[in-house]
């Protein structure tokens, strides 16, 4: 008895007068199997809870299907319907050689405008109104997959353990739903995806996990550590017993296919000019293989320095960026001549470049590199060099876009000493602004900075007129 009394006194000292409510306040259970949560017991010491997954199983649940559960599939279906119509327009002769629609599209029950390019958004909005989540539920009820209350029919033979093969009985019925695709392969893929939605929405995952709480002493000294560990372990066995819990998690359906990859016969190309005939930018469905433009620039700053420029670009479509991505890759050539001049003289630089870029319905980016030449009336010589550029356009809406560009031209001396500047000349440009176009004219208004090797030599508002030909 005396020994037990002494141990109780020692334990009361070890827990340092901490109340039960204080202990409970400082205990937090970790919910992650990959991390541990420390529970404070004594300064430098604490309780650590480890959570381990010891089992999981898939269970079948008879759920009531509501429209929101089909939203993701309907979005997929509407996109497929849109691309399918675009394919049919081309295959059935409704598209002109320049990518515009013929007047015969007026006979179709779809909002299409003759002599304008194909508008993906308008067609998709039409199908969004036609095919809704309520529509697909009504179709599944009509073919006998769902009952009038939204539950799966004939589930009496389903086992509690989830078995995907139990749903095979609905395959033929789903195929009779009114999916309406011109290609049976696409209809079959959408039917399979619909079956997968029914499967995953009827499944839950039950995860069994074990929580183990242990006390870890970090006291200095053998005796102090022993007593602290002993006291913490005894309390831990009383208040933090090992627990086994089972959590249920519902599975949410997510589309498993990229629908646009099923329409490999859709192609994209250049419009004749930016925003021409309904185009959102420079790329349209079934567009041309080339685009050409010549541009003229004029700018003047407060010091009466003028910046004059002319450029010619020729782009040729190389390949579609990726299947269904509404993008193309293109390359070509660019030649430009720029001049800064005032009453005292002029500085001229010109370049011939190779262009390569990616063009989409609403944006494009281009890289360029080539040879440059620099002449100056102040220096009285002409020097060769290199040219590099990066520029792009983002079309906010039809008839309005923003453009940007960074351009550098420089010459260098390969035989310069380390103490000398190896760059013999440099002209750099940064420009940003807005653009609009009424074919075949494109108007750009923006701001530009031109620098040499050391300072800004021109800064001001510029205007640029492009002519597509």
Tab-separated table of C-alpha atoms in Angstrom:
chain	number	residue	atom	x	y	z
A	1	UNK	CA	0.000	0.000	0.000
A	2	UNK	CA	2.829	2.380	0.848
A	3	UNK	CA	4.446	1.695	-2.533
A	4	UNK	CA	1.198	2.442	-4.359
A	5	UNK	CA	0.743	5.680	-2.415
A	6	UNK	CA	4.266	6.806	-3.309
A	7	UNK	CA	3.616	6.063	-6.996
A	8	UNK	CA	0.425	8.125	-6.947
A	9	UNK	CA	2.320	11.047	-5.436
A	10	UNK	CA	5.042	10.750	-8.081
A	11	UNK	CA	2.456	10.615	-10.886
A	12	UNK	CA	0.661	13.659	-9.534
A	13	UNK	CA	3.962	15.543	-9.690
A	14	UNK	CA	4.722	14.239	-13.191
A	15	UNK	CA	1.490	15.546	-14.680
A	16	UNK	CA	2.355	18.909	-13.218
A	17	UNK	CA	-1.096	19.719	-11.841
A	18	UNK	CA	-2.760	19.711	-15.287
A	19	UNK	CA	-6.547	19.257	-15.111
A	20	UNK	CA	-8.469	16.767	-17.191
A	21	UNK	CA	-10.186	19.551	-19.111
A	22	UNK	CA	-6.805	21.037	-20.004
A	23	UNK	CA	-5.591	17.685	-21.265
A	24	UNK	CA	-8.687	17.193	-23.398
A	25	UNK	CA	-8.358	20.691	-24.818
A	26	UNK	CA	-4.852	19.971	-26.032
A	27	UNK	CA	-5.741	16.724	-27.759
A	28	UNK	CA	-6.389	16.816	-31.521
A	29	UNK	CA	-7.054	13.754	-33.580
A	30	UNK	CA	-5.398	13.577	-36.990
A	31	UNK	CA	-7.636	12.673	-39.924
A	32	UNK	CA	-4.814	11.986	-42.352
A	33	UNK	CA	-3.055	8.668	-42.801
A	34	UNK	CA	0.135	10.384	-43.931
A	35	UNK	CA	0.642	12.778	-40.998
A	36	UNK	CA	0.789	12.801	-37.193
A	37	UNK	CA	-0.695	15.327	-34.758
A	38	UNK	CA	1.193	16.045	-31.506
A	39	UNK	CA	-0.912	16.286	-28.313
A	40	UNK	CA	0.721	18.411	-25.590
A	41	UNK	CA	1.158	16.682	-22.189
A	42	UNK	CA	4.327	18.084	-20.677
A	43	UNK	CA	6.755	20.715	-21.958
A	44	UNK	CA	8.798	19.061	-24.700
A	45	UNK	CA	6.634	15.951	-24.605
A	46	UNK	CA	3.320	15.024	-26.174
A	47	UNK	CA	0.830	12.551	-27.573
A	48	UNK	CA	1.161	11.491	-31.209
A	49	UNK	CA	-1.746	9.980	-33.116
A	50	UNK	CA	-1.110	7.853	-36.184
A	51	UNK	CA	-3.937	7.002	-38.559
A	52	UNK	CA	-3.543	3.936	-40.763
A	53	UNK	CA	-5.848	2.620	-43.468
A	54	UNK	CA	-6.483	-1.045	-42.715
A	55	UNK	CA	-9.133	-1.750	-45.331
A	56	UNK	CA	-11.580	-0.385	-47.897
A	57	UNK	CA	-14.457	-1.715	-49.943
A	58	UNK	CA	-16.848	-0.502	-52.621
A	59	UNK	CA	-20.555	-0.723	-51.750
A	60	UNK	CA	-23.647	-0.424	-53.900
A	61	UNK	CA	-26.145	2.246	-52.895
A	62	UNK	CA	-29.591	2.639	-54.379
A	63	UNK	CA	-29.744	6.386	-54.911
A	64	UNK	CA	-32.367	8.659	-56.348
A	65	UNK	CA	-31.050	10.357	-59.478
A	66	UNK	CA	-31.726	14.091	-59.769
A	67	UNK	CA	-30.926	16.459	-62.688
A	68	UNK	CA	-27.792	17.977	-61.121
A	69	UNK	CA	-26.125	14.546	-61.118
A	70	UNK	CA	-26.174	14.598	-64.936
A	71	UNK	CA	-24.790	18.122	-65.453
A	72	UNK	CA	-21.226	17.013	-66.291
A	73	UNK	CA	-22.407	14.367	-68.745
A	74	UNK	CA	-24.842	16.781	-70.434
A	75	UNK	CA	-22.025	19.325	-70.884
A	76	UNK	CA	-20.001	16.587	-72.571
A	77	UNK	CA	-22.975	15.579	-74.705
A	78	UNK	CA	-23.709	19.158	-75.811
A	79	UNK	CA	-20.072	19.672	-76.844
A	80	UNK	CA	-20.177	16.441	-78.846
A	81	UNK	CA	-23.426	17.526	-80.533
A	82	UNK	CA	-21.819	20.854	-81.482
A	83	UNK	CA	-18.770	19.259	-83.072
A	84	UNK	CA	-20.953	16.665	-84.780
A	85	UNK	CA	-23.002	19.382	-86.487
A	86	UNK	CA	-19.825	21.189	-87.576
A	87	UNK	CA	-18.634	17.963	-89.212
A	88	UNK	CA	-21.971	17.486	-90.955
A	89	UNK	CA	-21.941	21.057	-92.294
A	90	UNK	CA	-18.690	20.347	-94.093
A	91	UNK	CA	-19.541	16.809	-95.200
A	92	UNK	CA	-22.908	17.863	-96.638
A	93	UNK	CA	-21.613	20.850	-98.609
A	94	UNK	CA	-22.789	23.764	-96.465
A	95	UNK	CA	-19.303	25.340	-96.154
A	96	UNK	CA	-17.602	27.521	-98.774
A	97	UNK	CA	-13.913	27.276	-99.631
A	98	UNK	CA	-13.102	30.292	-97.417
A	99	UNK	CA	-14.777	28.752	-94.330
A	100	UNK	CA	-18.023	30.747	-94.568
A	101	UNK	CA	-21.477	29.155	-94.680
A	102	UNK	CA	-23.680	28.918	-97.752
A	103	UNK	CA	-27.209	30.330	-97.806
A	104	UNK	CA	-28.636	26.796	-97.788
A	105	UNK	CA	-28.023	26.648	-94.003
A	106	UNK	CA	-31.255	28.625	-93.642
A	107	UNK	CA	-33.062	25.337	-94.264
A	108	UNK	CA	-31.545	23.819	-91.102
A	109	UNK	CA	-33.211	24.074	-87.705
A	110	UNK	CA	-30.075	25.580	-86.148
A	111	UNK	CA	-29.151	29.279	-85.706
A	112	UNK	CA	-26.601	29.613	-88.547
A	113	UNK	CA	-25.861	32.779	-90.545
A	114	UNK	CA	-25.150	32.565	-94.302
A	115	UNK	CA	-21.882	34.061	-95.578
A	116	UNK	CA	-20.461	34.113	-92.037
A	117	UNK	CA	-17.943	31.717	-90.491
A	118	UNK	CA	-19.083	28.901	-88.184
A	119	UNK	CA	-19.786	30.167	-84.664
A	120	UNK	CA	-19.037	27.416	-82.142
A	121	UNK	CA	-20.593	29.320	-79.229
A	122	UNK	CA	-23.910	29.963	-80.966
A	123	UNK	CA	-24.333	26.317	-81.941
A	124	UNK	CA	-23.432	25.116	-78.443
A	125	UNK	CA	-25.923	27.504	-76.824
A	126	UNK	CA	-28.612	26.124	-79.144
A	127	UNK	CA	-27.924	22.575	-77.969
A	128	UNK	CA	-27.715	23.656	-74.322
A	129	UNK	CA	-31.293	24.816	-74.531
A	130	UNK	CA	-32.371	21.669	-76.368
A	131	UNK	CA	-30.592	19.025	-74.275
A	132	UNK	CA	-30.783	19.513	-70.510
A	133	UNK	CA	-30.296	17.358	-67.426
A	134	UNK	CA	-34.071	17.002	-67.137
A	135	UNK	CA	-34.174	15.731	-70.732
A	136	UNK	CA	-31.752	12.858	-70.090
A	137	UNK	CA	-33.629	11.765	-66.952
A	138	UNK	CA	-36.851	11.673	-68.956
A	139	UNK	CA	-35.074	9.602	-71.612
A	140	UNK	CA	-33.800	7.119	-69.030
A	141	UNK	CA	-37.304	6.823	-67.582
A	142	UNK	CA	-38.741	6.319	-71.070
A	143	UNK	CA	-36.396	3.417	-71.876
A	144	UNK	CA	-36.867	1.797	-68.456
A	145	UNK	CA	-33.494	2.462	-66.836
A	146	UNK	CA	-35.014	4.704	-64.146
A	147	UNK	CA	-38.444	4.548	-62.562
A	148	UNK	CA	-40.704	7.571	-62.239
A	149	UNK	CA	-39.102	8.477	-58.913
A	150	UNK	CA	-35.582	8.510	-60.353
A	151	UNK	CA	-34.343	5.183	-58.932
A	152	UNK	CA	-32.649	2.462	-60.966
A	153	UNK	CA	-35.050	-0.300	-61.969
A	154	UNK	CA	-34.577	-4.013	-61.318
A	155	UNK	CA	-31.901	-3.763	-58.621
A	156	UNK	CA	-33.248	-6.668	-56.537
A	157	UNK	CA	-30.416	-8.938	-57.674
A	158	UNK	CA	-27.674	-6.403	-56.895
A	159	UNK	CA	-25.326	-7.424	-54.100
A	160	UNK	CA	-24.299	-5.043	-51.315
A	161	UNK	CA	-20.728	-5.294	-52.562
A	162	UNK	CA	-20.419	-3.100	-55.649
A	163	UNK	CA	-20.136	-5.030	-58.905
A	164	UNK	CA	-19.913	-3.016	-62.150
A	165	UNK	CA	-21.195	-6.007	-64.136
A	166	UNK	CA	-24.596	-5.726	-62.383
A	167	UNK	CA	-25.228	-2.651	-64.537
A	168	UNK	CA	-24.769	-4.503	-67.831
A	169	UNK	CA	-28.523	-5.089	-67.891
A	170	UNK	CA	-29.004	-1.383	-68.743
A	171	UNK	CA	-26.626	-1.318	-71.726
A	172	UNK	CA	-29.167	-2.130	-74.443
A	173	UNK	CA	-31.773	0.232	-72.982
A	174	UNK	CA	-29.294	3.129	-72.866
A	175	UNK	CA	-28.447	2.556	-76.528
A	176	UNK	CA	-32.097	3.211	-77.391
A	177	UNK	CA	-32.036	6.693	-75.848
A	178	UNK	CA	-32.378	9.544	-78.328
A	179	UNK	CA	-28.684	10.514	-78.576
A	180	UNK	CA	-28.816	11.376	-82.304
A	181	UNK	CA	-25.249	11.382	-83.629
A	182	UNK	CA	-24.279	11.028	-87.267
A	183	UNK	CA	-21.552	8.577	-86.271
A	184	UNK	CA	-22.474	5.370	-84.417
A	185	UNK	CA	-19.052	5.224	-82.760
A	186	UNK	CA	-19.648	8.574	-81.045
A	187	UNK	CA	-23.139	7.526	-79.961
A	188	UNK	CA	-21.702	4.331	-78.464
A	189	UNK	CA	-19.019	6.258	-76.550
A	190	UNK	CA	-21.582	8.645	-75.092
A	191	UNK	CA	-23.812	5.699	-74.123
A	192	UNK	CA	-20.891	4.008	-72.329
A	193	UNK	CA	-20.094	7.219	-70.523
A	194	UNK	CA	-23.724	7.487	-69.415
A	195	UNK	CA	-23.580	3.925	-68.056
A	196	UNK	CA	-20.412	4.815	-66.145
A	197	UNK	CA	-22.230	7.783	-64.603
A	198	UNK	CA	-24.958	5.444	-63.311
A	199	UNK	CA	-22.318	3.091	-61.923
A	200	UNK	CA	-20.196	5.664	-60.131
A	201	UNK	CA	-23.175	7.568	-58.754
A	202	UNK	CA	-24.434	4.308	-57.201
A	203	UNK	CA	-21.146	3.519	-55.497
A	204	UNK	CA	-19.701	4.496	-52.148
A	205	UNK	CA	-16.295	3.640	-50.713
A	206	UNK	CA	-16.101	2.520	-47.093
A	207	UNK	CA	-12.661	3.088	-45.614
A	208	UNK	CA	-11.669	1.472	-42.315
A	209	UNK	CA	-8.893	3.213	-40.413
A	210	UNK	CA	-7.189	2.644	-37.087
A	211	UNK	CA	-6.141	5.504	-34.806
A	212	UNK	CA	-3.240	4.747	-32.483
A	213	UNK	CA	-2.213	7.297	-29.833
A	214	UNK	CA	1.130	7.009	-28.051
A	215	UNK	CA	2.919	9.266	-25.581
A	216	UNK	CA	6.472	10.334	-26.326
A	217	UNK	CA	8.599	11.799	-23.540
A	218	UNK	CA	11.368	14.254	-24.328
A	219	UNK	CA	12.519	14.981	-20.790
A	220	UNK	CA	16.218	15.158	-20.017
A	221	UNK	CA	17.629	12.630	-17.605
A	222	UNK	CA	16.798	8.950	-17.235
A	223	UNK	CA	14.623	9.228	-14.121
A	224	UNK	CA	12.647	12.264	-15.330
A	225	UNK	CA	12.117	10.703	-18.753
A	226	UNK	CA	11.065	7.358	-17.236
A	227	UNK	CA	8.528	8.924	-14.864
A	228	UNK	CA	7.190	11.267	-17.550
A	229	UNK	CA	6.830	8.407	-20.046
A	230	UNK	CA	5.169	6.186	-17.448
A	231	UNK	CA	2.651	8.845	-16.428
A	232	UNK	CA	1.852	9.800	-20.000
A	233	UNK	CA	1.429	6.182	-21.084
A	234	UNK	CA	-0.943	5.373	-18.204
A	235	UNK	CA	-3.126	8.403	-18.978
A	236	UNK	CA	-2.984	7.599	-22.660
A	237	UNK	CA	-4.332	4.086	-22.096
A	238	UNK	CA	-7.209	5.565	-20.084
A	239	UNK	CA	-8.223	8.519	-22.259
A	240	UNK	CA	-6.794	7.722	-25.721
A	241	UNK	CA	-7.553	4.121	-26.451
A	242	UNK	CA	-6.911	2.734	-29.923
A	243	UNK	CA	-9.942	3.234	-32.159
A	244	UNK	CA	-11.139	1.630	-35.370
A	245	UNK	CA	-13.460	3.776	-37.492
A	246	UNK	CA	-15.174	3.322	-40.832
A	247	UNK	CA	-15.802	6.370	-43.020
A	248	UNK	CA	-18.062	6.425	-46.060
A	249	UNK	CA	-17.209	8.505	-49.126
A	250	UNK	CA	-19.532	8.996	-52.066
A	251	UNK	CA	-18.054	8.838	-55.554
A	252	UNK	CA	-18.755	11.833	-57.794
A	253	UNK	CA	-18.897	11.223	-61.543
A	254	UNK	CA	-16.307	13.002	-63.669
A	255	UNK	CA	-16.095	12.637	-67.477
A	256	UNK	CA	-13.518	10.082	-68.557
A	257	UNK	CA	-13.114	11.090	-72.213
A	258	UNK	CA	-11.993	14.117	-74.195
A	259	UNK	CA	-14.891	14.389	-76.596
A	260	UNK	CA	-13.112	16.524	-79.188
A	261	UNK	CA	-10.636	13.733	-79.925
A	262	UNK	CA	-13.459	11.836	-81.614
A	263	UNK	CA	-13.738	14.437	-84.385
A	264	UNK	CA	-10.416	14.109	-86.191
A	265	UNK	CA	-11.867	15.286	-89.511
A	266	UNK	CA	-12.465	18.836	-88.249
A	267	UNK	CA	-9.795	21.255	-89.445
A	268	UNK	CA	-8.925	24.862	-88.711
A	269	UNK	CA	-7.261	27.550	-90.799
A	270	UNK	CA	-6.775	31.282	-91.275
A	271	UNK	CA	-9.520	33.746	-91.986
A	272	UNK	CA	-8.753	36.137	-94.816
A	273	UNK	CA	-8.325	38.920	-92.246
A	274	UNK	CA	-8.829	39.456	-88.522
A	275	UNK	CA	-12.529	39.489	-87.529
A	276	UNK	CA	-13.641	38.996	-91.098
A	277	UNK	CA	-17.162	37.587	-91.628
A	278	UNK	CA	-17.842	36.754	-88.004
A	279	UNK	CA	-14.376	35.477	-87.059
A	280	UNK	CA	-13.421	35.998	-83.415
A	281	UNK	CA	-9.784	36.436	-84.410
A	282	UNK	CA	-7.600	34.997	-87.152
A	283	UNK	CA	-8.491	31.271	-86.948
A	284	UNK	CA	-11.771	29.716	-88.123
A	285	UNK	CA	-13.217	26.270	-88.850
A	286	UNK	CA	-12.166	25.045	-92.322
A	287	UNK	CA	-10.197	28.245	-92.967
A	288	UNK	CA	-7.434	28.930	-95.473
A	289	UNK	CA	-3.826	27.786	-95.393
A	290	UNK	CA	-2.223	31.231	-95.661
A	291	UNK	CA	-2.519	34.778	-94.379
A	292	UNK	CA	-0.618	37.826	-95.665
A	293	UNK	CA	-0.462	41.372	-94.325
A	294	UNK	CA	1.534	44.545	-94.978
A	295	UNK	CA	1.648	47.174	-92.234
A	296	UNK	CA	2.641	50.834	-91.958
A	297	UNK	CA	3.584	52.630	-88.742
A	298	UNK	CA	3.781	56.263	-87.762
A	299	UNK	CA	4.680	57.734	-84.365
A	300	UNK	CA	6.031	61.017	-83.087
A	301	UNK	CA	7.178	62.129	-79.654
A	302	UNK	CA	7.524	65.496	-77.923
A	303	UNK	CA	11.061	65.958	-79.233
A	304	UNK	CA	9.795	65.840	-82.823
A	305	UNK	CA	11.429	62.487	-83.430
A	306	UNK	CA	9.436	60.404	-85.863
A	307	UNK	CA	9.308	56.633	-85.988
A	308	UNK	CA	8.349	55.341	-89.415
A	309	UNK	CA	8.036	51.671	-90.207
A	310	UNK	CA	6.824	49.204	-92.789
A	311	UNK	CA	6.580	45.425	-92.553
A	312	UNK	CA	5.354	42.481	-94.593
A	313	UNK	CA	4.404	39.093	-93.113
A	314	UNK	CA	3.488	35.864	-94.854
A	315	UNK	CA	2.176	32.959	-92.760
A	316	UNK	CA	1.511	29.418	-93.922
A	317	UNK	CA	-0.399	26.786	-91.938
A	318	UNK	CA	1.815	23.838	-90.985
A	319	UNK	CA	-0.468	21.613	-88.927
A	320	UNK	CA	-3.336	21.623	-86.495
A	321	UNK	CA	-1.989	22.263	-82.994
A	322	UNK	CA	-3.786	19.282	-81.453
A	323	UNK	CA	-6.927	17.401	-82.328
A	324	UNK	CA	-10.004	19.479	-81.543
A	325	UNK	CA	-7.950	22.194	-79.878
A	326	UNK	CA	-9.179	24.932	-82.209
A	327	UNK	CA	-5.558	25.856	-82.840
A	328	UNK	CA	-3.073	25.678	-85.693
A	329	UNK	CA	0.671	25.905	-85.996
A	330	UNK	CA	2.014	28.195	-88.681
A	331	UNK	CA	5.325	29.560	-89.899
A	332	UNK	CA	6.467	32.067	-92.454
A	333	UNK	CA	8.656	35.081	-93.132
A	334	UNK	CA	8.676	38.688	-92.017
A	335	UNK	CA	10.553	41.646	-93.461
A	336	UNK	CA	10.511	45.027	-91.758
A	337	UNK	CA	12.200	48.410	-92.063
A	338	UNK	CA	12.151	51.001	-89.252
A	339	UNK	CA	13.551	54.489	-89.074
A	340	UNK	CA	13.927	57.128	-86.361
A	341	UNK	CA	14.517	60.591	-87.760
A	342	UNK	CA	14.467	64.263	-86.940
A	343	UNK	CA	15.933	67.374	-88.525
A	344	UNK	CA	19.484	66.392	-87.570
A	345	UNK	CA	19.592	62.924	-89.125
A	346	UNK	CA	18.209	59.396	-89.069
A	347	UNK	CA	18.809	55.911	-87.700
A	348	UNK	CA	17.569	52.962	-89.737
A	349	UNK	CA	17.380	49.254	-88.944
A	350	UNK	CA	15.860	46.469	-90.988
A	351	UNK	CA	15.494	42.722	-90.618
A	352	UNK	CA	14.467	39.567	-92.464
A	353	UNK	CA	13.095	36.862	-90.156
A	354	UNK	CA	11.645	33.406	-89.921
A	355	UNK	CA	8.316	33.328	-88.064
A	356	UNK	CA	6.848	30.439	-86.113
A	357	UNK	CA	3.762	30.514	-83.938
A	358	UNK	CA	0.596	28.970	-82.605
A	359	UNK	CA	-2.726	30.543	-83.501
A	360	UNK	CA	-6.066	29.977	-81.812
A	361	UNK	CA	-9.615	31.259	-82.074
A	362	UNK	CA	-8.979	33.996	-79.516
A	363	UNK	CA	-5.201	34.373	-79.169
A	364	UNK	CA	-1.859	33.791	-80.834
A	365	UNK	CA	1.839	33.872	-79.952
A	366	UNK	CA	4.741	34.191	-82.383
A	367	UNK	CA	8.517	33.876	-82.217
A	368	UNK	CA	10.852	35.283	-84.852
A	369	UNK	CA	14.574	35.307	-85.546
A	370	UNK	CA	16.789	36.313	-88.435
A	371	UNK	CA	19.341	38.797	-89.737
A	372	UNK	CA	19.345	42.543	-89.136
A	373	UNK	CA	21.124	45.571	-90.597
A	374	UNK	CA	21.826	48.938	-88.987
A	375	UNK	CA	22.694	52.248	-90.627
A	376	UNK	CA	22.988	55.715	-89.137
A	377	UNK	CA	23.635	59.118	-90.667
A	378	UNK	CA	25.446	60.016	-87.431
A	379	UNK	CA	27.867	57.090	-87.738
A	380	UNK	CA	28.099	56.971	-91.492
A	381	UNK	CA	28.351	53.183	-91.706
A	382	UNK	CA	26.262	50.041	-92.112
A	383	UNK	CA	26.539	46.971	-89.895
A	384	UNK	CA	25.001	43.508	-89.834
A	385	UNK	CA	23.518	41.793	-86.798
A	386	UNK	CA	20.834	39.466	-85.478
A	387	UNK	CA	17.132	39.977	-84.793
A	388	UNK	CA	14.823	38.248	-82.305
A	389	UNK	CA	11.205	38.911	-81.441
A	390	UNK	CA	8.246	37.709	-79.424
A	391	UNK	CA	4.743	39.039	-79.949
A	392	UNK	CA	1.135	38.028	-79.550
A	393	UNK	CA	-2.502	39.034	-79.715
A	394	UNK	CA	-5.483	38.336	-77.499
A	395	UNK	CA	-8.942	38.934	-78.956
A	396	UNK	CA	-11.225	40.192	-76.184
A	397	UNK	CA	-14.257	40.206	-78.445
A	398	UNK	CA	-14.990	40.532	-82.112
A	399	UNK	CA	-13.486	43.786	-83.445
A	400	UNK	CA	-11.416	44.368	-80.308
A	401	UNK	CA	-8.126	42.853	-79.236
A	402	UNK	CA	-4.915	43.678	-77.394
A	403	UNK	CA	-1.439	43.120	-78.796
A	404	UNK	CA	2.050	43.098	-77.321
A	405	UNK	CA	5.569	42.671	-78.601
A	406	UNK	CA	9.228	42.609	-77.595
A	407	UNK	CA	11.838	42.982	-80.305
A	408	UNK	CA	15.627	43.220	-80.284
A	409	UNK	CA	18.164	43.889	-83.039
A	410	UNK	CA	21.874	43.996	-82.301
A	411	UNK	CA	25.340	43.631	-83.768
A	412	UNK	CA	28.450	42.364	-82.035
A	413	UNK	CA	32.211	42.117	-82.456
A	414	UNK	CA	33.521	38.580	-82.044
A	415	UNK	CA	37.107	39.862	-81.735
A	416	UNK	CA	36.520	42.399	-78.973
A	417	UNK	CA	38.813	42.322	-75.952
A	418	UNK	CA	37.362	41.509	-72.537
A	419	UNK	CA	37.643	45.163	-71.549
A	420	UNK	CA	35.655	46.274	-74.584
A	421	UNK	CA	31.927	46.159	-75.179
A	422	UNK	CA	31.390	43.382	-77.729
A	423	UNK	CA	27.977	44.836	-78.737
A	424	UNK	CA	28.579	47.376	-81.490
A	425	UNK	CA	24.944	48.473	-81.852
A	426	UNK	CA	21.517	47.625	-80.489
A	427	UNK	CA	17.941	48.730	-81.078
A	428	UNK	CA	15.212	47.285	-78.869
A	429	UNK	CA	11.444	47.797	-79.024
A	430	UNK	CA	8.643	47.164	-76.551
A	431	UNK	CA	5.079	47.902	-77.609
A	432	UNK	CA	1.566	47.253	-76.345
A	433	UNK	CA	-1.850	48.474	-77.431
A	434	UNK	CA	-5.312	47.784	-78.841
A	435	UNK	CA	-6.392	46.668	-82.278
A	436	UNK	CA	-9.525	46.496	-84.364
A	437	UNK	CA	-10.177	45.542	-87.969
A	438	UNK	CA	-12.682	45.889	-90.762
A	439	UNK	CA	-11.426	43.649	-93.528
A	440	UNK	CA	-9.119	44.126	-95.226
A	441	UNK	CA	-7.872	46.890	-92.882
A	442	UNK	CA	-6.448	46.429	-89.388
A	443	UNK	CA	-5.881	49.422	-87.105
A	444	UNK	CA	-3.593	49.361	-84.079
A	445	UNK	CA	-3.063	52.143	-81.534
A	446	UNK	CA	-0.589	51.687	-78.723
A	447	UNK	CA	2.480	52.860	-76.855
A	448	UNK	CA	6.069	52.111	-77.748
A	449	UNK	CA	9.539	52.335	-76.224
A	450	UNK	CA	12.722	52.188	-78.334
A	451	UNK	CA	16.117	51.865	-76.637
A	452	UNK	CA	19.716	51.659	-77.732
A	453	UNK	CA	22.539	50.099	-75.740
A	454	UNK	CA	22.209	52.559	-72.862
A	455	UNK	CA	19.004	54.596	-72.850
A	456	UNK	CA	15.521	55.209	-74.238
A	457	UNK	CA	15.818	56.966	-77.581
A	458	UNK	CA	12.109	57.078	-78.408
A	459	UNK	CA	8.895	56.866	-76.396
A	460	UNK	CA	5.396	57.706	-77.493
A	461	UNK	CA	2.006	56.774	-78.932
A	462	UNK	CA	2.037	54.982	-82.270
A	463	UNK	CA	-0.524	54.164	-84.945
A	464	UNK	CA	-0.263	51.177	-87.246
A	465	UNK	CA	-2.382	50.304	-90.275
A	466	UNK	CA	-2.296	46.795	-91.720
A	467	UNK	CA	-3.695	45.678	-95.057
A	468	UNK	CA	-4.469	41.997	-95.721
A	469	UNK	CA	-3.950	40.882	-99.282
